mmCIF file of C-alpha atoms in Angstrom:
data_model
loop_
_atom_site.group_PDB
_atom_site.id
_atom_site.type_symbol
_atom_site.label_atom_id
_atom_site.label_comp_id
_atom_site.label_asym_id
_atom_site.label_seq_id
_atom_site.Cartn_x
_atom_site.Cartn_y
_atom_site.Cartn_z
ATOM 1 C CA MET F 1 -5.244 0.882 21.260
ATOM 2 C CA THR F 2 -6.961 3.760 23.023
ATOM 3 C CA ASP F 3 -10.710 3.818 23.685
ATOM 4 C CA ALA F 4 -11.114 6.387 20.928
ATOM 5 C CA GLN F 5 -9.195 4.222 18.446
ATOM 6 C CA GLU F 6 -11.239 1.161 19.372
ATOM 7 C CA ALA F 7 -14.434 3.120 18.801
ATOM 8 C CA ALA F 8 -13.167 4.348 15.451
ATOM 9 C CA ALA F 9 -12.216 0.829 14.390
ATOM 10 C CA LYS F 10 -15.799 -0.293 14.950
ATOM 11 C CA THR F 11 -17.343 2.317 12.688
ATOM 12 C CA THR F 12 -19.217 1.184 9.593
ATOM 13 C CA LEU F 13 -16.931 0.811 6.560
ATOM 14 C CA ARG F 14 -17.654 3.337 3.838
ATOM 15 C CA THR F 15 -16.699 1.081 0.953
ATOM 16 C CA THR F 16 -18.493 2.960 -1.800
ATOM 17 C CA GLY F 17 -17.528 6.499 -0.866
ATOM 18 C CA GLY F 18 -15.068 8.676 -2.676
ATOM 19 C CA GLY F 19 -12.494 8.472 0.115
ATOM 20 C CA PRO F 20 -11.063 11.172 2.348
ATOM 21 C CA PRO F 21 -10.080 14.668 1.254
ATOM 22 C CA ASP F 22 -6.495 15.401 0.282
ATOM 23 C CA SER F 23 -5.779 16.888 3.706
ATOM 24 C CA PRO F 24 -7.234 15.820 7.063
ATOM 25 C CA SER F 25 -10.374 17.664 8.059
ATOM 26 C CA ALA F 26 -10.862 19.049 11.535
ATOM 27 C CA ALA F 27 -13.245 16.199 12.291
ATOM 28 C CA VAL F 28 -10.593 13.546 11.544
ATOM 29 C CA PRO F 29 -7.916 13.325 14.267
ATOM 30 C CA LEU F 30 -4.277 13.017 13.226
ATOM 31 C CA LEU F 31 -2.803 9.679 14.254
ATOM 32 C CA GLU F 32 -0.152 9.849 16.980
ATOM 33 C CA PRO F 33 2.440 7.132 17.809
ATOM 34 C CA ARG F 34 1.300 5.120 20.829
ATOM 35 C CA GLU F 35 4.758 4.623 22.318
ATOM 36 C CA GLY F 36 6.638 7.448 20.644
ATOM 37 C CA ILE F 37 9.206 7.002 17.876
ATOM 38 C CA PRO F 38 11.638 4.119 18.494
ATOM 39 C CA GLU F 39 15.376 4.388 17.960
ATOM 40 C CA VAL F 40 16.583 3.116 14.602
ATOM 41 C CA THR F 41 18.106 -0.360 14.850
ATOM 42 C CA ALA F 42 21.397 -0.138 12.980
ATOM 43 C CA ASP F 43 23.795 -2.701 14.520
ATOM 44 C CA SER F 44 23.870 -6.383 15.398
ATOM 45 C CA THR F 45 23.397 -5.862 19.140
ATOM 46 C CA ALA F 46 20.255 -3.786 18.738
ATOM 47 C CA LEU F 47 19.001 -6.152 16.016
ATOM 48 C CA ALA F 48 19.311 -9.126 18.387
ATOM 49 C CA GLU F 49 17.038 -7.316 20.845
ATOM 50 C CA VAL F 50 14.471 -6.637 18.135
ATOM 51 C CA ILE F 51 14.556 -10.267 17.015
ATOM 52 C CA ALA F 52 13.965 -11.489 20.565
ATOM 53 C CA ALA F 53 11.117 -9.027 21.131
ATOM 54 C CA PHE F 54 9.297 -9.924 17.923
ATOM 55 C CA ALA F 55 9.793 -13.646 18.436
ATOM 56 C CA ALA F 56 8.133 -13.270 21.855
ATOM 57 C CA GLY F 57 5.288 -11.132 20.473
ATOM 58 C CA SER F 58 1.903 -12.449 19.452
ATOM 59 C CA GLY F 59 -0.483 -12.175 16.517
ATOM 60 C CA PRO F 60 0.107 -10.741 13.043
ATOM 61 C CA VAL F 61 3.145 -8.602 12.241
ATOM 62 C CA ALA F 62 2.728 -5.306 10.398
ATOM 63 C CA VAL F 63 5.589 -4.871 7.910
ATOM 64 C CA ASP F 64 6.551 -1.989 5.625
ATOM 65 C CA ALA F 65 9.671 -0.932 3.738
ATOM 66 C CA GLU F 66 10.946 2.369 2.398
ATOM 67 C CA ARG F 67 13.026 2.612 -0.773
ATOM 68 C CA ALA F 68 14.867 5.466 -2.474
ATOM 69 C CA SER F 69 13.175 5.234 -5.861
ATOM 70 C CA GLY F 70 14.188 8.107 -8.099
ATOM 71 C CA TYR F 71 17.359 8.702 -6.080
ATOM 72 C CA ARG F 72 19.342 5.443 -5.995
ATOM 73 C CA TYR F 73 20.020 2.641 -8.449
ATOM 74 C CA GLY F 74 17.746 -0.348 -7.981
ATOM 75 C CA GLN F 75 14.934 -0.917 -5.513
ATOM 76 C CA ARG F 76 16.721 -1.898 -2.293
ATOM 77 C CA ALA F 77 15.150 -1.207 1.096
ATOM 78 C CA TYR F 78 16.606 1.619 3.184
ATOM 79 C CA LEU F 79 14.270 1.246 6.169
ATOM 80 C CA VAL F 80 12.087 -1.613 7.399
ATOM 81 C CA GLN F 81 9.242 -0.952 9.829
ATOM 82 C CA LEU F 82 7.583 -3.640 11.930
ATOM 83 C CA ARG F 83 4.937 -3.727 14.637
ATOM 84 C CA ARG F 84 3.553 -6.634 16.668
ATOM 85 C CA ALA F 85 1.497 -6.982 19.824
ATOM 86 C CA GLY F 86 3.846 -7.452 22.754
ATOM 87 C CA ALA F 87 6.840 -6.132 20.801
ATOM 88 C CA GLY F 88 5.808 -2.599 19.817
ATOM 89 C CA THR F 89 7.270 -0.851 16.785
ATOM 90 C CA ALA F 90 10.770 -1.338 15.381
ATOM 91 C CA LEU F 91 12.577 0.685 12.715
ATOM 92 C CA VAL F 92 15.440 -1.319 11.220
ATOM 93 C CA ASP F 93 18.182 0.101 9.009
ATOM 94 C CA PRO F 94 19.107 -2.443 6.292
ATOM 95 C CA VAL F 95 22.277 -0.481 5.558
ATOM 96 C CA GLY F 96 23.653 -1.144 9.032
ATOM 97 C CA CYS F 97 21.914 -4.541 9.218
ATOM 98 C CA PRO F 98 22.011 -5.893 5.639
ATOM 99 C CA ASP F 99 21.008 -9.460 6.565
ATOM 100 C CA LEU F 100 17.606 -9.671 8.235
ATOM 101 C CA SER F 101 17.067 -13.386 7.647
ATOM 102 C CA GLU F 102 17.132 -14.099 11.401
ATOM 103 C CA LEU F 103 14.430 -11.487 11.937
ATOM 104 C CA GLY F 104 12.424 -13.022 9.110
ATOM 105 C CA ALA F 105 12.817 -16.473 10.670
ATOM 106 C CA ALA F 106 11.712 -15.160 14.088
ATOM 107 C CA ILE F 107 8.340 -14.109 12.670
ATOM 108 C CA ALA F 108 8.052 -16.823 10.009
ATOM 109 C CA ASP F 109 5.112 -18.492 11.748
ATOM 110 C CA ALA F 110 3.133 -15.245 11.912
ATOM 111 C CA GLU F 111 0.888 -13.666 9.320
ATOM 112 C CA TRP F 112 2.586 -10.608 7.808
ATOM 113 C CA VAL F 113 0.357 -7.613 7.152
ATOM 114 C CA LEU F 114 1.504 -5.380 4.287
ATOM 115 C CA HIS F 115 -0.112 -2.660 2.203
ATOM 116 C CA ALA F 116 0.468 -3.249 -1.537
ATOM 117 C CA ALA F 117 2.587 -6.298 -0.760
ATOM 118 C CA THR F 118 3.932 -6.828 -4.274
ATOM 119 C CA GLN F 119 5.752 -3.482 -4.080
ATOM 120 C CA ASP F 120 7.678 -4.353 -0.908
ATOM 121 C CA LEU F 121 8.220 -8.096 -1.181
ATOM 122 C CA PRO F 122 11.108 -7.913 -3.724
ATOM 123 C CA CYS F 123 13.230 -5.590 -1.573
ATOM 124 C CA LEU F 124 12.341 -7.542 1.589
ATOM 125 C CA ARG F 125 13.366 -10.777 -0.118
ATOM 126 C CA ASP F 126 16.744 -9.249 -0.966
ATOM 127 C CA ILE F 127 17.511 -8.782 2.749
ATOM 128 C CA GLY F 128 16.278 -12.219 3.811
ATOM 129 C CA MET F 129 12.672 -11.518 4.783
ATOM 130 C CA VAL F 130 10.130 -13.758 3.040
ATOM 131 C CA PRO F 131 6.630 -14.308 4.485
ATOM 132 C CA GLU F 132 4.931 -17.681 4.490
ATOM 133 C CA ARG F 133 1.501 -16.106 5.047
ATOM 134 C CA LEU F 134 0.373 -12.546 4.412
ATOM 135 C CA PHE F 135 -2.591 -10.192 4.415
ATOM 136 C CA ASP F 136 -2.497 -7.353 1.881
ATOM 137 C CA THR F 137 -4.651 -4.466 3.087
ATOM 138 C CA GLU F 138 -4.602 -2.708 -0.303
ATOM 139 C CA LEU F 139 -5.790 -5.800 -2.144
ATOM 140 C CA ALA F 140 -8.363 -6.438 0.576
ATOM 141 C CA GLY F 141 -9.675 -2.926 0.016
ATOM 142 C CA ARG F 142 -9.981 -3.541 -3.717
ATOM 143 C CA LEU F 143 -11.903 -6.774 -3.185
ATOM 144 C CA ALA F 144 -14.150 -5.054 -0.643
ATOM 145 C CA GLY F 145 -15.038 -2.361 -3.179
ATOM 146 C CA PHE F 146 -13.244 0.692 -1.794
ATOM 147 C CA ALA F 147 -12.955 3.537 -4.288
ATOM 148 C CA ARG F 148 -9.580 4.663 -2.860
ATOM 149 C CA VAL F 149 -7.141 2.076 -1.536
ATOM 150 C CA GLY F 150 -4.072 4.106 -0.579
ATOM 151 C CA LEU F 151 -3.010 3.496 3.007
ATOM 152 C CA GLY F 152 -3.967 6.991 4.158
ATOM 153 C CA ALA F 153 -7.408 6.795 2.565
ATOM 154 C CA MET F 154 -8.017 3.331 3.995
ATOM 155 C CA VAL F 155 -6.985 4.258 7.542
ATOM 156 C CA GLU F 156 -9.206 7.334 7.443
ATOM 157 C CA ASN F 157 -12.229 5.616 5.884
ATOM 158 C CA VAL F 158 -12.052 2.477 8.005
ATOM 159 C CA LEU F 159 -10.513 3.565 11.314
ATOM 160 C CA GLY F 160 -11.269 7.270 11.359
ATOM 161 C CA TYR F 161 -7.690 8.536 11.669
ATOM 162 C CA ALA F 162 -5.573 10.657 9.348
ATOM 163 C CA LEU F 163 -1.973 9.715 8.594
ATOM 164 C CA GLU F 164 0.713 12.332 8.193
ATOM 165 C CA LYS F 165 1.661 12.974 4.584
ATOM 166 C CA GLY F 166 4.598 14.408 2.709
ATOM 167 C CA HIS F 167 7.493 11.956 3.113
ATOM 168 C CA SER F 168 6.574 9.020 0.863
ATOM 169 C CA ALA F 169 8.824 10.148 -2.010
ATOM 170 C CA VAL F 170 11.854 11.398 -0.065
ATOM 171 C CA ASP F 171 15.380 9.997 -0.380
ATOM 172 C CA TRP F 172 15.302 7.239 2.252
ATOM 173 C CA SER F 173 19.013 6.560 1.701
ATOM 174 C CA THR F 174 19.699 9.803 3.617
ATOM 175 C CA ARG F 175 21.653 9.276 6.839
ATOM 176 C CA PRO F 176 20.852 10.117 9.520
ATOM 177 C CA LEU F 177 17.133 9.963 8.771
ATOM 178 C CA PRO F 178 15.331 13.106 9.989
ATOM 179 C CA GLU F 179 12.949 12.707 12.920
ATOM 180 C CA PRO F 180 9.830 13.718 10.910
ATOM 181 C CA TRP F 181 10.607 10.975 8.390
ATOM 182 C CA LEU F 182 10.976 8.381 11.156
ATOM 183 C CA ARG F 183 7.679 9.494 12.632
ATOM 184 C CA TYR F 184 6.003 9.062 9.246
ATOM 185 C CA ALA F 185 7.573 5.610 8.848
ATOM 186 C CA ALA F 186 6.489 4.440 12.301
ATOM 187 C CA LEU F 187 2.916 5.571 11.723
ATOM 188 C CA ASP F 188 2.730 3.500 8.526
ATOM 189 C CA VAL F 189 2.590 0.337 10.664
ATOM 190 C CA GLU F 190 0.833 1.843 13.699
ATOM 191 C CA LEU F 191 -2.688 0.748 12.740
ATOM 192 C CA LEU F 192 -1.934 -1.749 9.983
ATOM 193 C CA VAL F 193 -3.048 -4.770 12.021
ATOM 194 C CA ASP F 194 -6.187 -2.909 13.156
ATOM 195 C CA LEU F 195 -6.931 -2.153 9.502
ATOM 196 C CA ARG F 196 -6.396 -5.813 8.663
ATOM 197 C CA ASP F 197 -8.884 -6.935 11.321
ATOM 198 C CA ALA F 198 -11.558 -4.494 10.152
ATOM 199 C CA LEU F 199 -11.112 -5.467 6.496
ATOM 200 C CA GLU F 200 -11.254 -9.162 7.311
ATOM 201 C CA ALA F 201 -14.608 -8.606 9.017
ATOM 202 C CA GLU F 202 -15.876 -6.612 6.037
ATOM 203 C CA LEU F 203 -14.754 -9.246 3.541
ATOM 204 C CA ALA F 204 -16.415 -11.952 5.614
ATOM 205 C CA GLU F 205 -19.657 -9.957 5.678
ATOM 206 C CA GLN F 206 -19.546 -9.578 1.883
ATOM 207 C CA GLY F 207 -18.774 -13.267 1.366
ATOM 208 C CA LYS F 208 -15.367 -12.461 -0.148
ATOM 209 C CA LEU F 209 -12.966 -13.582 2.577
ATOM 210 C CA GLU F 210 -12.082 -16.871 0.891
ATOM 211 C CA TRP F 211 -11.370 -14.971 -2.338
ATOM 212 C CA ALA F 212 -8.941 -12.749 -0.468
ATOM 213 C CA ARG F 213 -7.235 -15.718 1.188
ATOM 214 C CA GLN F 214 -6.621 -17.313 -2.192
ATOM 215 C CA GLU F 215 -5.172 -14.058 -3.523
ATOM 216 C CA PHE F 216 -2.874 -13.640 -0.513
ATOM 217 C CA ALA F 217 -1.662 -17.235 -0.816
ATOM 218 C CA ALA F 218 -0.876 -16.688 -4.503
ATOM 219 C CA ILE F 219 1.181 -13.580 -3.714
ATOM 220 C CA ALA F 220 3.131 -15.339 -0.970
ATOM 221 C CA ALA F 221 3.854 -18.335 -3.209
ATOM 222 C CA ALA F 222 4.836 -16.342 -6.314
ATOM 223 C CA PRO F 223 8.496 -16.743 -7.351
ATOM 224 C CA PRO F 224 10.712 -13.694 -7.901
ATOM 225 C CA ALA F 225 10.003 -11.941 -11.191
ATOM 226 C CA ALA F 226 12.278 -12.926 -14.062
ATOM 227 C CA PRO F 227 14.592 -10.199 -15.421
ATOM 228 C CA ARG F 228 12.831 -8.110 -18.047
ATOM 229 C CA LYS F 229 13.870 -8.846 -21.637
ATOM 230 C CA ASP F 230 15.270 -5.834 -23.506
ATOM 231 C CA PRO F 231 14.477 -3.296 -20.752
ATOM 232 C CA TRP F 232 15.747 -0.475 -22.980
ATOM 233 C CA ARG F 233 12.574 -0.841 -25.039
ATOM 234 C CA ARG F 234 10.629 0.663 -22.138
ATOM 235 C CA THR F 235 12.382 4.023 -22.535
ATOM 236 C CA SER F 236 9.766 6.749 -22.242
ATOM 237 C CA GLY F 237 9.019 8.174 -25.692
ATOM 238 C CA MET F 238 10.152 5.009 -27.465
ATOM 239 C CA HIS F 239 7.037 5.124 -29.657
ATOM 240 C CA LYS F 240 8.659 7.984 -31.607
ATOM 241 C CA VAL F 241 11.595 5.789 -32.624
ATOM 242 C CA ARG F 242 10.783 3.933 -35.848
ATOM 243 C CA LYS F 243 14.031 3.041 -37.593
ATOM 244 C CA ARG F 244 16.266 0.172 -36.523
ATOM 245 C CA ARG F 245 19.407 2.345 -36.470
ATOM 246 C CA GLN F 246 17.648 4.761 -34.148
ATOM 247 C CA MET F 247 16.604 1.852 -31.942
ATOM 248 C CA ALA F 248 20.249 0.837 -31.734
ATOM 249 C CA VAL F 249 21.101 4.333 -30.457
ATOM 250 C CA VAL F 250 18.460 4.020 -27.743
ATOM 251 C CA ARG F 251 19.883 0.640 -26.743
ATOM 252 C CA GLU F 252 23.496 1.830 -26.615
ATOM 253 C CA LEU F 253 22.678 4.994 -24.662
ATOM 254 C CA TRP F 254 20.376 3.120 -22.277
ATOM 255 C CA GLU F 255 22.998 0.471 -21.532
ATOM 256 C CA ALA F 256 25.774 3.065 -21.136
ATOM 257 C CA ARG F 257 23.561 5.060 -18.759
ATOM 258 C CA ASP F 258 22.726 1.940 -16.777
ATOM 259 C CA ARG F 259 26.401 1.121 -16.262
ATOM 260 C CA VAL F 260 27.101 4.649 -15.011
ATOM 261 C CA ALA F 261 24.043 4.631 -12.737
ATOM 262 C CA GLN F 262 24.948 1.283 -11.224
ATOM 263 C CA ARG F 263 28.559 2.317 -10.642
ATOM 264 C CA ARG F 264 27.521 5.587 -8.987
ATOM 265 C CA ASP F 265 24.476 4.088 -7.212
ATOM 266 C CA ILE F 266 22.191 6.757 -8.557
ATOM 267 C CA SER F 267 18.849 6.631 -10.336
ATOM 268 C CA PRO F 268 19.388 6.278 -14.110
ATOM 269 C CA GLY F 269 17.045 9.199 -14.736
ATOM 270 C CA LYS F 270 19.404 11.469 -12.809
ATOM 271 C CA VAL F 271 22.309 10.398 -15.029
ATOM 272 C CA LEU F 272 20.544 11.008 -18.356
ATOM 273 C CA GLY F 273 16.845 11.509 -18.993
ATOM 274 C CA ASP F 274 14.786 9.259 -21.243
ATOM 275 C CA GLY F 275 13.828 12.299 -23.292
ATOM 276 C CA ALA F 276 17.485 13.020 -24.066
ATOM 277 C CA ILE F 277 18.055 9.431 -25.182
ATOM 278 C CA VAL F 278 15.123 9.598 -27.610
ATOM 279 C CA GLU F 279 16.238 12.982 -28.972
ATOM 280 C CA ALA F 280 19.696 11.594 -29.697
ATOM 281 C CA ALA F 281 18.210 8.544 -31.405
ATOM 282 C CA LEU F 282 16.024 10.686 -33.662
ATOM 283 C CA ALA F 283 18.794 13.168 -34.545
ATOM 284 C CA LEU F 284 21.746 10.740 -34.907
ATOM 285 C CA PRO F 285 24.293 13.527 -34.152
ATOM 286 C CA THR F 286 27.686 13.063 -35.798
ATOM 287 C CA THR F 287 29.763 15.136 -33.350
ATOM 288 C CA PRO F 288 29.785 15.836 -29.594
ATOM 289 C CA ARG F 289 28.960 19.442 -30.416
ATOM 290 C CA ALA F 290 25.861 18.416 -32.355
ATOM 291 C CA LEU F 291 24.862 16.183 -29.444
ATOM 292 C CA ALA F 292 25.285 19.104 -27.016
ATOM 293 C CA ALA F 293 22.732 21.089 -29.021
ATOM 294 C CA LEU F 294 20.009 18.547 -28.300
ATOM 295 C CA PRO F 295 17.595 18.892 -25.346
ATOM 296 C CA GLY F 296 18.925 17.170 -22.253
ATOM 297 C CA PHE F 297 22.613 17.276 -23.204
ATOM 298 C CA GLY F 298 23.746 20.885 -23.189
ATOM 299 C CA GLN F 299 22.959 22.061 -19.667
ATOM 300 C CA ARG F 300 25.968 21.789 -17.343
ATOM 301 C CA MET F 301 27.214 18.629 -19.049
ATOM 302 C CA SER F 302 30.983 18.280 -19.127
ATOM 303 C CA ARG F 303 32.940 17.595 -22.290
ATOM 304 C CA ARG F 304 33.895 14.188 -20.916
ATOM 305 C CA GLN F 305 30.254 13.279 -20.412
ATOM 306 C CA LEU F 306 29.322 14.454 -23.886
ATOM 307 C CA GLU F 307 32.099 12.359 -25.388
ATOM 308 C CA GLN F 308 30.891 9.367 -23.387
ATOM 309 C CA TRP F 309 27.351 9.668 -24.757
ATOM 310 C CA HIS F 310 28.557 10.431 -28.265
ATOM 311 C CA ALA F 311 30.710 7.290 -28.194
ATOM 312 C CA ALA F 312 27.546 5.293 -27.507
ATOM 313 C CA VAL F 313 25.852 6.931 -30.492
ATOM 314 C CA GLU F 314 28.866 6.114 -32.673
ATOM 315 C CA ARG F 315 28.775 2.471 -31.576
ATOM 316 C CA ALA F 316 25.182 2.283 -32.768
ATOM 317 C CA ARG F 317 26.037 4.017 -36.051
ATOM 318 C CA ALA F 318 28.833 1.489 -36.686
ATOM 319 C CA LEU F 319 26.752 -1.633 -36.180
ATOM 320 C CA PRO F 320 26.158 -3.818 -39.241
ATOM 321 C CA GLU F 321 22.549 -4.224 -40.359
ATOM 322 C CA THR F 322 22.449 -7.779 -39.056
ATOM 323 C CA GLU F 323 23.086 -6.587 -35.477
ATOM 324 C CA LEU F 324 20.461 -3.870 -35.372
ATOM 325 C CA PRO F 325 17.480 -4.521 -33.091
ATOM 326 C CA GLN F 326 14.236 -5.640 -34.653
ATOM 327 C CA PRO F 327 11.144 -3.425 -34.364
ATOM 328 C CA GLY F 328 8.958 -4.381 -31.440
ATOM 329 C CA GLN F 329 9.460 -7.207 -28.990
ATOM 330 C CA PRO F 330 8.805 -10.845 -29.823
ATOM 331 C CA LEU F 331 5.255 -11.436 -28.706
ATOM 332 C CA ASN F 332 4.653 -13.879 -25.893
ATOM 333 C CA GLY F 333 0.950 -14.245 -26.374
ATOM 334 C CA PRO F 334 -1.680 -12.473 -28.463
ATOM 335 C CA PRO F 335 -1.068 -9.202 -30.341
ATOM 336 C CA PRO F 336 -2.402 -5.893 -29.003
ATOM 337 C CA PRO F 337 -6.234 -5.891 -29.073
ATOM 338 C CA ARG F 338 -6.314 -2.905 -31.446
ATOM 339 C CA ALA F 339 -4.908 -5.171 -34.172
ATOM 340 C CA TRP F 340 -7.397 -7.988 -33.673
ATOM 341 C CA ALA F 341 -10.114 -6.635 -35.982
ATOM 342 C CA ASP F 342 -7.721 -6.841 -38.942
ATOM 343 C CA LYS F 343 -5.821 -9.989 -37.971
ATOM 344 C CA ASP F 344 -8.728 -12.103 -36.697
ATOM 345 C CA PRO F 345 -12.220 -10.554 -36.662
ATOM 346 C CA ALA F 346 -13.670 -13.626 -34.958
ATOM 347 C CA ALA F 347 -11.191 -13.272 -32.095
ATOM 348 C CA ALA F 348 -12.061 -9.579 -31.827
ATOM 349 C CA ALA F 349 -15.734 -10.488 -31.499
ATOM 350 C CA ARG F 350 -14.913 -13.062 -28.799
ATOM 351 C CA LEU F 351 -12.889 -10.495 -26.871
ATOM 352 C CA ALA F 352 -15.649 -7.876 -27.015
ATOM 353 C CA ALA F 353 -18.213 -10.365 -25.720
ATOM 354 C CA ALA F 354 -15.873 -11.648 -23.010
ATOM 355 C CA ARG F 355 -14.982 -8.154 -21.806
ATOM 356 C CA SER F 356 -18.655 -7.233 -21.591
ATOM 357 C CA ALA F 357 -19.392 -10.368 -19.558
ATOM 358 C CA VAL F 358 -16.508 -9.760 -17.160
ATOM 359 C CA SER F 359 -17.499 -6.111 -16.736
ATOM 360 C CA ALA F 360 -21.060 -7.083 -15.776
ATOM 361 C CA ILE F 361 -19.891 -9.572 -13.158
ATOM 362 C CA ALA F 362 -17.365 -7.135 -11.678
ATOM 363 C CA GLU F 363 -19.981 -4.402 -11.422
ATOM 364 C CA ARG F 364 -22.420 -6.745 -9.698
ATOM 365 C CA LEU F 365 -19.765 -7.828 -7.178
ATOM 366 C CA ASN F 366 -18.429 -4.275 -6.658
ATOM 367 C CA LEU F 367 -14.787 -5.036 -7.388
ATOM 368 C CA PRO F 368 -12.310 -4.021 -10.123
ATOM 369 C CA GLN F 369 -12.401 -6.079 -13.312
ATOM 370 C CA GLU F 370 -8.656 -6.735 -13.139
ATOM 371 C CA ASN F 371 -9.074 -8.340 -9.721
ATOM 372 C CA LEU F 372 -11.945 -10.511 -10.925
ATOM 373 C CA ILE F 373 -9.769 -11.885 -13.756
ATOM 374 C CA THR F 374 -6.663 -10.370 -15.325
ATOM 375 C CA PRO F 375 -7.174 -8.750 -18.751
ATOM 376 C CA ASP F 376 -4.205 -10.721 -20.106
ATOM 377 C CA THR F 377 -5.897 -14.002 -19.181
ATOM 378 C CA VAL F 378 -9.087 -12.969 -20.973
ATOM 379 C CA ARG F 379 -7.111 -11.929 -24.067
ATOM 380 C CA ARG F 380 -5.209 -15.220 -24.200
ATOM 381 C CA LEU F 381 -8.411 -17.235 -23.826
ATOM 382 C CA CYS F 382 -10.136 -15.307 -26.626
ATOM 383 C CA TRP F 383 -7.156 -15.392 -28.991
ATOM 384 C CA GLU F 384 -6.709 -19.158 -28.678
ATOM 385 C CA PRO F 385 -9.960 -20.583 -27.288
ATOM 386 C CA PRO F 386 -10.363 -24.316 -26.672
ATOM 387 C CA ALA F 387 -11.545 -26.234 -29.718
ATOM 388 C CA ASN F 388 -14.681 -27.255 -27.873
ATOM 389 C CA ALA F 389 -15.776 -24.459 -25.529
ATOM 390 C CA THR F 390 -17.264 -26.172 -22.495
ATOM 391 C CA PRO F 391 -17.210 -25.025 -18.868
ATOM 392 C CA GLU F 392 -14.597 -27.705 -18.189
ATOM 393 C CA SER F 393 -12.310 -26.730 -21.065
ATOM 394 C CA VAL F 394 -12.589 -23.000 -20.334
ATOM 395 C CA ALA F 395 -11.897 -23.577 -16.634
ATOM 396 C CA SER F 396 -8.826 -25.619 -17.554
ATOM 397 C CA VAL F 397 -7.477 -22.827 -19.760
ATOM 398 C CA LEU F 398 -8.051 -20.205 -17.059
ATOM 399 C CA GLY F 399 -6.311 -22.351 -14.459
ATOM 400 C CA GLY F 400 -3.365 -22.838 -16.789
ATOM 401 C CA TYR F 401 -2.932 -19.076 -16.954
ATOM 402 C CA GLY F 402 -2.866 -18.805 -13.153
ATOM 403 C CA ALA F 403 -6.470 -17.867 -12.344
ATOM 404 C CA ARG F 404 -7.443 -18.752 -8.786
ATOM 405 C CA PRO F 405 -10.313 -21.166 -8.042
ATOM 406 C CA TRP F 406 -12.656 -18.375 -6.924
ATOM 407 C CA GLN F 407 -12.054 -16.486 -10.156
ATOM 408 C CA ILE F 408 -12.583 -19.587 -12.292
ATOM 409 C CA GLU F 409 -15.856 -20.351 -10.520
ATOM 410 C CA LEU F 410 -17.210 -16.853 -11.063
ATOM 411 C CA VAL F 411 -16.244 -16.168 -14.678
ATOM 412 C CA THR F 412 -16.241 -19.574 -16.372
ATOM 413 C CA PRO F 413 -19.999 -19.740 -17.123
ATOM 414 C CA ALA F 414 -20.087 -16.223 -18.614
ATOM 415 C CA LEU F 415 -16.875 -16.657 -20.631
ATOM 416 C CA THR F 416 -18.048 -20.009 -21.976
ATOM 417 C CA LYS F 417 -21.311 -18.404 -23.042
ATOM 418 C CA ALA F 418 -19.425 -15.541 -24.738
ATOM 419 C CA LEU F 419 -17.223 -17.953 -26.693
ATOM 420 C CA LEU F 420 -20.191 -20.051 -27.819
ATOM 421 C CA ALA F 421 -22.279 -17.016 -28.812
ATOM 422 C CA THR F 422 -19.580 -15.539 -31.024
ATOM 423 C CA ALA F 423 -18.830 -18.953 -32.547
ATOM 424 C CA ALA F 424 -22.474 -19.263 -33.555
#
C-alpha cells in the first residue's frame, strides 16, 4: 500500500453518513491497480503457478466472483478474482479452469475476505472453492451502522478511494474479456483486505466484533440452499393469476421456458418474459394466432416458437381438475402478518409488541433490525410462543430457529417481556 493509501485507511470511519455521491468527486482519488492488471489464468499450467503463489502468500485472501446474471442460464462463475499479500492479484477463468478445488485447498487455512459473501459462495462452491473461515465486509458494514454498504461506498467512506463503476452488470461470459472489465474486476479485490482490517477495528471499538465473528462463522458453516419448491410460483406478476387453470398455464409455460433456457444456456427472461407468461395465463388463447396477439409474443417470434408456447398452453388446458395446482404454496410456518388480525388477534398483538421491542434495540445499537434478529424468527416466535414465556424458554425457541448467541442475549429479555405483556 502506498503512503497515501495508508493515510486514507487510518481516517475516521463515517458510519452514520449518507455515503459517497454517485460519481467520484474531485477530492476522492480514483483507485489504481498497484501492480497493473494481471493476465487471465485460463489453463492448467498458469493455474499451477497461481496455486503455488497463493499457497506461499500470507494473511487473509480477498476473493470475488463475477457471474453473467441476466445473460446465461444459472449462476455459475465466469471470473474469479483473488489477492493475497506476497502473491498479488490473480484473475482466474473458470471456463478454462473449471475445477479450482486445488486452489481452494491451497488457501484453506486462510481467512477469506468477501463482500456480500452469500452472493458468491454458491458459485464458488460449484467450482470447488469453499472457505473454512471468512470475513464479509458488507455484513461488517451493516453491523457497524453504515448507511450504504455497497463495495464502492464502503471503500470511499472507509479508505478514501473511489472504485471504477459501470461493469458490474455486463455479460461476464464474453470471451475474450475486454481490458476495462478486467481492470474493474482486479480493483474489486485491490483494497478488500485493507477494508477488512479497518472494519475489524471499528467493530472492536463499538463492541460488536464478537457479533460479527459469530455471523461469519454461521455463513461459512451454512449448507447449500435446498432447491426451491414450485419455483414457477415466483413468476413476476403472479398475483394477477387467480384461477387454478390459469396457474397451470403459468406452470407449463415456465417449465417449457426453463428447458429451452437450460438447453441454450441463456437467461430464461431472454427466452420469454414473465409478463408474457402471465398474459397468456390470463387470456387462455385457443390458437397460436391468438397467442401472437398478446404482449410479449408477437414481436419477431417465429411460427415454430409460437407453436411451442401454444402447446404448453394446450397442455394446461387439457389437465384434469385433480392435477391443477392449488392456490398459494403450502405454508411452512405462520401465515402472512396481514392475516393475523383476523386469524389470531392475540398473535397479532404479540407481533406488534415484539416488533416494537426489536426496533428499539436496533435503533439503540445502530444496526438494521434484520441483522439483530430475522423477521421470520420473530414471526414464528409470536405465532407459536412457548406455553410458559420465560427467558429460558424464549431463548430456546430463538436458538432452534438459528439465532446466534449474541442475538439471543440481546433480544430475549425484550421479547419475553413483549410476550408476557400481551398475554396479560
